[in-house]
Amino acid sequence: MREPRVKAEFWVQMALRRGTAAGRPGVLVRRGDPDAGGVLLVLRGSKGLSVLSQIRAADGTSAWLRATGPDGVTEAAADAYIARQISADPDLWVVEFEAPDLLPPFEAKII
């Protein structure tokens, strides 16, 4: 069963508030389409950066894919990935969080 979709702008605002409440401040790096834009999360940790891409799991629920791999990458590698994704989908939002353990500041299914 599919979850109802939430407008991207509302979701990003919620994620930033949860990050602040969890002591993992975030910043909006790039504004996408307010209604239907996808979201990329940049997690800045002690071992580099990780970019998570918003996806739907096989069961239709919201999930995240470690788009830059399981380990932290350099800022240049993360920026290159983000630039490629934006060139394919200009509606993307990009949100960055301080995340020493490379995990988002909210409950998330990571694939």
mmCIF file with all atom_site columns, C-alpha atoms in Angstrom:
data_model
loop_
_atom_site.group_PDB
_atom_site.id
_atom_site.type_symbol
_atom_site.label_atom_id
_atom_site.label_alt_id
_atom_site.label_comp_id
_atom_site.label_asym_id
_atom_site.label_entity_id
_atom_site.label_seq_id
_atom_site.pdbx_PDB_ins_code
_atom_site.Cartn_x
_atom_site.Cartn_y
_atom_site.Cartn_z
_atom_site.occupancy
_atom_site.B_iso_or_equiv
_atom_site.pdbx_formal_charge
_atom_site.auth_seq_id
_atom_site.auth_comp_id
_atom_site.auth_asym_id
_atom_site.auth_atom_id
_atom_site.pdbx_PDB_model_num
ATOM 1   C CA . MET A 1 1   ? 0.000  0.000  0.000   1.00 0.00 ? 1   MET A CA 1
ATOM 2   C CA . ARG A 1 2   ? 1.363  3.392  -0.972  1.00 0.00 ? 2   ARG A CA 1
ATOM 3   C CA . GLU A 1 3   ? 1.777  6.160  1.553   1.00 0.00 ? 3   GLU A CA 1
ATOM 4   C CA . PRO A 1 4   ? 0.125  9.488  0.770   1.00 0.00 ? 4   PRO A CA 1
ATOM 5   C CA . ARG A 1 5   ? 2.555  11.935 -0.812  1.00 0.00 ? 5   ARG A CA 1
ATOM 6   C CA . VAL A 1 6   ? 3.456  15.108 1.037   1.00 0.00 ? 6   VAL A CA 1
ATOM 7   C CA . LYS A 1 7   ? 4.384  18.276 -0.837  1.00 0.00 ? 7   LYS A CA 1
ATOM 8   C CA . ALA A 1 8   ? 8.154  18.588 -1.093  1.00 0.00 ? 8   ALA A CA 1
ATOM 9   C CA . GLU A 1 9   ? 8.392  22.052 0.471   1.00 0.00 ? 9   GLU A CA 1
ATOM 10  C CA . PHE A 1 10  ? 6.391  20.953 3.523   1.00 0.00 ? 10  PHE A CA 1
ATOM 11  C CA . TRP A 1 11  ? 8.499  17.797 3.882   1.00 0.00 ? 11  TRP A CA 1
ATOM 12  C CA . VAL A 1 12  ? 11.767 19.771 3.723   1.00 0.00 ? 12  VAL A CA 1
ATOM 13  C CA . GLN A 1 13  ? 10.544 22.231 6.377   1.00 0.00 ? 13  GLN A CA 1
ATOM 14  C CA . MET A 1 14  ? 9.618  19.312 8.634   1.00 0.00 ? 14  MET A CA 1
ATOM 15  C CA . ALA A 1 15  ? 12.995 17.627 8.134   1.00 0.00 ? 15  ALA A CA 1
ATOM 16  C CA . LEU A 1 16  ? 14.885 20.827 8.984   1.00 0.00 ? 16  LEU A CA 1
ATOM 17  C CA . ARG A 1 17  ? 12.830 21.283 12.171  1.00 0.00 ? 17  ARG A CA 1
ATOM 18  C CA . ARG A 1 18  ? 13.425 17.672 13.217  1.00 0.00 ? 18  ARG A CA 1
ATOM 19  C CA . GLY A 1 19  ? 17.134 18.086 12.578  1.00 0.00 ? 19  GLY A CA 1
ATOM 20  C CA . THR A 1 20  ? 17.280 21.167 14.779  1.00 0.00 ? 20  THR A CA 1
ATOM 21  C CA . ALA A 1 21  ? 15.307 19.398 17.523  1.00 0.00 ? 21  ALA A CA 1
ATOM 22  C CA . ALA A 1 22  ? 17.660 16.399 17.333  1.00 0.00 ? 22  ALA A CA 1
ATOM 23  C CA . GLY A 1 23  ? 20.785 18.569 17.624  1.00 0.00 ? 23  GLY A CA 1
ATOM 24  C CA . ARG A 1 24  ? 21.697 17.914 13.995  1.00 0.00 ? 24  ARG A CA 1
ATOM 25  C CA . PRO A 1 25  ? 21.213 21.264 12.310  1.00 0.00 ? 25  PRO A CA 1
ATOM 26  C CA . GLY A 1 26  ? 20.421 21.369 8.641   1.00 0.00 ? 26  GLY A CA 1
ATOM 27  C CA . VAL A 1 27  ? 20.488 23.894 5.863   1.00 0.00 ? 27  VAL A CA 1
ATOM 28  C CA . LEU A 1 28  ? 18.556 24.183 2.619   1.00 0.00 ? 28  LEU A CA 1
ATOM 29  C CA . VAL A 1 29  ? 21.191 24.049 -0.121  1.00 0.00 ? 29  VAL A CA 1
ATOM 30  C CA . ARG A 1 30  ? 18.865 24.120 -3.115  1.00 0.00 ? 30  ARG A CA 1
ATOM 31  C CA . ARG A 1 31  ? 15.158 24.825 -3.476  1.00 0.00 ? 31  ARG A CA 1
ATOM 32  C CA . GLY A 1 32  ? 13.283 22.586 -5.904  1.00 0.00 ? 32  GLY A CA 1
ATOM 33  C CA . ASP A 1 33  ? 9.700  22.390 -7.061  1.00 0.00 ? 33  ASP A CA 1
ATOM 34  C CA . PRO A 1 34  ? 7.483  23.197 -4.046  1.00 0.00 ? 34  PRO A CA 1
ATOM 35  C CA . ASP A 1 35  ? 4.912  20.536 -4.848  1.00 0.00 ? 35  ASP A CA 1
ATOM 36  C CA . ALA A 1 36  ? 6.503  17.578 -6.584  1.00 0.00 ? 36  ALA A CA 1
ATOM 37  C CA . GLY A 1 37  ? 10.274 17.934 -6.340  1.00 0.00 ? 37  GLY A CA 1
ATOM 38  C CA . GLY A 1 38  ? 12.363 15.008 -5.142  1.00 0.00 ? 38  GLY A CA 1
ATOM 39  C CA . VAL A 1 39  ? 14.805 15.375 -2.251  1.00 0.00 ? 39  VAL A CA 1
ATOM 40  C CA . LEU A 1 40  ? 18.510 14.654 -1.890  1.00 0.00 ? 40  LEU A CA 1
ATOM 41  C CA . LEU A 1 41  ? 19.943 14.604 1.635   1.00 0.00 ? 41  LEU A CA 1
ATOM 42  C CA . VAL A 1 42  ? 23.592 15.409 2.171   1.00 0.00 ? 42  VAL A CA 1
ATOM 43  C CA . LEU A 1 43  ? 24.856 14.018 5.461   1.00 0.00 ? 43  LEU A CA 1
ATOM 44  C CA . ARG A 1 44  ? 28.105 15.580 6.670   1.00 0.00 ? 44  ARG A CA 1
ATOM 45  C CA . GLY A 1 45  ? 29.911 13.214 9.015   1.00 0.00 ? 45  GLY A CA 1
ATOM 46  C CA . SER A 1 46  ? 33.289 12.687 10.566  1.00 0.00 ? 46  SER A CA 1
ATOM 47  C CA . LYS A 1 47  ? 34.240 10.254 7.762   1.00 0.00 ? 47  LYS A CA 1
ATOM 48  C CA . GLY A 1 48  ? 33.093 12.315 4.797   1.00 0.00 ? 48  GLY A CA 1
ATOM 49  C CA . LEU A 1 49  ? 29.745 12.951 3.171   1.00 0.00 ? 49  LEU A CA 1
ATOM 50  C CA . SER A 1 50  ? 26.929 10.665 2.133   1.00 0.00 ? 50  SER A CA 1
ATOM 51  C CA . VAL A 1 51  ? 24.151 11.574 -0.279  1.00 0.00 ? 51  VAL A CA 1
ATOM 52  C CA . LEU A 1 52  ? 20.777 9.898  0.192   1.00 0.00 ? 52  LEU A CA 1
ATOM 53  C CA . SER A 1 53  ? 18.240 9.893  -2.610  1.00 0.00 ? 53  SER A CA 1
ATOM 54  C CA . GLN A 1 54  ? 14.513 9.718  -1.925  1.00 0.00 ? 54  GLN A CA 1
ATOM 55  C CA . ILE A 1 55  ? 12.970 6.572  -3.440  1.00 0.00 ? 55  ILE A CA 1
ATOM 56  C CA . ARG A 1 56  ? 9.967  4.268  -3.049  1.00 0.00 ? 56  ARG A CA 1
ATOM 57  C CA . ALA A 1 57  ? 10.607 0.774  -1.690  1.00 0.00 ? 57  ALA A CA 1
ATOM 58  C CA . ALA A 1 58  ? 9.061  -2.271 -3.385  1.00 0.00 ? 58  ALA A CA 1
ATOM 59  C CA . ASP A 1 59  ? 6.103  -2.094 -0.995  1.00 0.00 ? 59  ASP A CA 1
ATOM 60  C CA . GLY A 1 60  ? 5.411  1.535  -1.972  1.00 0.00 ? 60  GLY A CA 1
ATOM 61  C CA . THR A 1 61  ? 6.675  3.086  1.262   1.00 0.00 ? 61  THR A CA 1
ATOM 62  C CA . SER A 1 62  ? 9.109  5.971  1.350   1.00 0.00 ? 62  SER A CA 1
ATOM 63  C CA . ALA A 1 63  ? 12.774 4.998  1.637   1.00 0.00 ? 63  ALA A CA 1
ATOM 64  C CA . TRP A 1 64  ? 16.259 6.375  1.051   1.00 0.00 ? 64  TRP A CA 1
ATOM 65  C CA . LEU A 1 65  ? 19.060 5.040  -1.139  1.00 0.00 ? 65  LEU A CA 1
ATOM 66  C CA . ARG A 1 66  ? 22.703 5.657  -0.213  1.00 0.00 ? 66  ARG A CA 1
ATOM 67  C CA . ALA A 1 67  ? 23.378 7.095  -3.635  1.00 0.00 ? 67  ALA A CA 1
ATOM 68  C CA . THR A 1 68  ? 27.093 7.674  -3.072  1.00 0.00 ? 68  THR A CA 1
ATOM 69  C CA . GLY A 1 69  ? 27.661 4.237  -1.569  1.00 0.00 ? 69  GLY A CA 1
ATOM 70  C CA . PRO A 1 70  ? 27.867 2.838  1.958   1.00 0.00 ? 70  PRO A CA 1
ATOM 71  C CA . ASP A 1 71  ? 30.920 4.863  3.038   1.00 0.00 ? 71  ASP A CA 1
ATOM 72  C CA . GLY A 1 72  ? 31.559 8.579  3.269   1.00 0.00 ? 72  GLY A CA 1
ATOM 73  C CA . VAL A 1 73  ? 32.858 10.320 0.143   1.00 0.00 ? 73  VAL A CA 1
ATOM 74  C CA . THR A 1 74  ? 34.710 13.574 -0.478  1.00 0.00 ? 74  THR A CA 1
ATOM 75  C CA . GLU A 1 75  ? 32.872 16.847 -0.918  1.00 0.00 ? 75  GLU A CA 1
ATOM 76  C CA . ALA A 1 76  ? 33.914 16.885 -4.585  1.00 0.00 ? 76  ALA A CA 1
ATOM 77  C CA . ALA A 1 77  ? 32.392 13.430 -5.175  1.00 0.00 ? 77  ALA A CA 1
ATOM 78  C CA . ALA A 1 78  ? 29.148 14.420 -3.408  1.00 0.00 ? 78  ALA A CA 1
ATOM 79  C CA . ASP A 1 79  ? 28.944 17.690 -5.370  1.00 0.00 ? 79  ASP A CA 1
ATOM 80  C CA . ALA A 1 80  ? 29.517 15.849 -8.670  1.00 0.00 ? 80  ALA A CA 1
ATOM 81  C CA . TYR A 1 81  ? 26.727 13.375 -7.891  1.00 0.00 ? 81  TYR A CA 1
ATOM 82  C CA . ILE A 1 82  ? 24.334 16.186 -6.940  1.00 0.00 ? 82  ILE A CA 1
ATOM 83  C CA . ALA A 1 83  ? 25.156 18.138 -10.117 1.00 0.00 ? 83  ALA A CA 1
ATOM 84  C CA . ARG A 1 84  ? 24.436 15.070 -12.278 1.00 0.00 ? 84  ARG A CA 1
ATOM 85  C CA . GLN A 1 85  ? 21.095 14.525 -10.561 1.00 0.00 ? 85  GLN A CA 1
ATOM 86  C CA . ILE A 1 86  ? 20.075 18.177 -10.909 1.00 0.00 ? 86  ILE A CA 1
ATOM 87  C CA . SER A 1 87  ? 20.934 18.139 -14.614 1.00 0.00 ? 87  SER A CA 1
ATOM 88  C CA . ALA A 1 88  ? 18.536 15.174 -14.997 1.00 0.00 ? 88  ALA A CA 1
ATOM 89  C CA . ASP A 1 89  ? 15.861 16.593 -12.650 1.00 0.00 ? 89  ASP A CA 1
ATOM 90  C CA . PRO A 1 90  ? 15.904 20.380 -12.121 1.00 0.00 ? 90  PRO A CA 1
ATOM 91  C CA . ASP A 1 91  ? 13.040 20.103 -9.587  1.00 0.00 ? 91  ASP A CA 1
ATOM 92  C CA . LEU A 1 92  ? 15.251 18.477 -6.920  1.00 0.00 ? 92  LEU A CA 1
ATOM 93  C CA . TRP A 1 93  ? 15.643 19.856 -3.415  1.00 0.00 ? 93  TRP A CA 1
ATOM 94  C CA . VAL A 1 94  ? 19.015 19.481 -1.655  1.00 0.00 ? 94  VAL A CA 1
ATOM 95  C CA . VAL A 1 95  ? 19.165 19.553 2.145   1.00 0.00 ? 95  VAL A CA 1
ATOM 96  C CA . GLU A 1 96  ? 22.350 19.116 4.185   1.00 0.00 ? 96  GLU A CA 1
ATOM 97  C CA . PHE A 1 97  ? 22.591 17.948 7.812   1.00 0.00 ? 97  PHE A CA 1
ATOM 98  C CA . GLU A 1 98  ? 25.374 17.575 10.336  1.00 0.00 ? 98  GLU A CA 1
ATOM 99  C CA . ALA A 1 99  ? 25.412 13.812 10.876  1.00 0.00 ? 99  ALA A CA 1
ATOM 100 C CA . PRO A 1 100 ? 28.528 12.385 12.539  1.00 0.00 ? 100 PRO A CA 1
ATOM 101 C CA . ASP A 1 101 ? 27.227 8.821  11.992  1.00 0.00 ? 101 ASP A CA 1
ATOM 102 C CA . LEU A 1 102 ? 25.987 9.525  8.423   1.00 0.00 ? 102 LEU A CA 1
ATOM 103 C CA . LEU A 1 103 ? 22.379 8.886  9.470   1.00 0.00 ? 103 LEU A CA 1
ATOM 104 C CA . PRO A 1 104 ? 19.516 11.330 8.946   1.00 0.00 ? 104 PRO A CA 1
ATOM 105 C CA . PRO A 1 105 ? 18.085 13.179 11.972  1.00 0.00 ? 105 PRO A CA 1
ATOM 106 C CA . PHE A 1 106 ? 14.710 11.471 11.586  1.00 0.00 ? 106 PHE A CA 1
ATOM 107 C CA . GLU A 1 107 ? 13.438 7.911  11.319  1.00 0.00 ? 107 GLU A CA 1
ATOM 108 C CA . ALA A 1 108 ? 14.170 6.612  7.840   1.00 0.00 ? 108 ALA A CA 1
ATOM 109 C CA . LYS A 1 109 ? 14.259 3.325  5.961   1.00 0.00 ? 109 LYS A CA 1
ATOM 110 C CA . ILE A 1 110 ? 17.666 3.218  4.244   1.00 0.00 ? 110 ILE A CA 1
ATOM 111 C CA . ILE A 1 111 ? 18.193 0.774  1.389   1.00 0.00 ? 111 ILE A CA 1
#
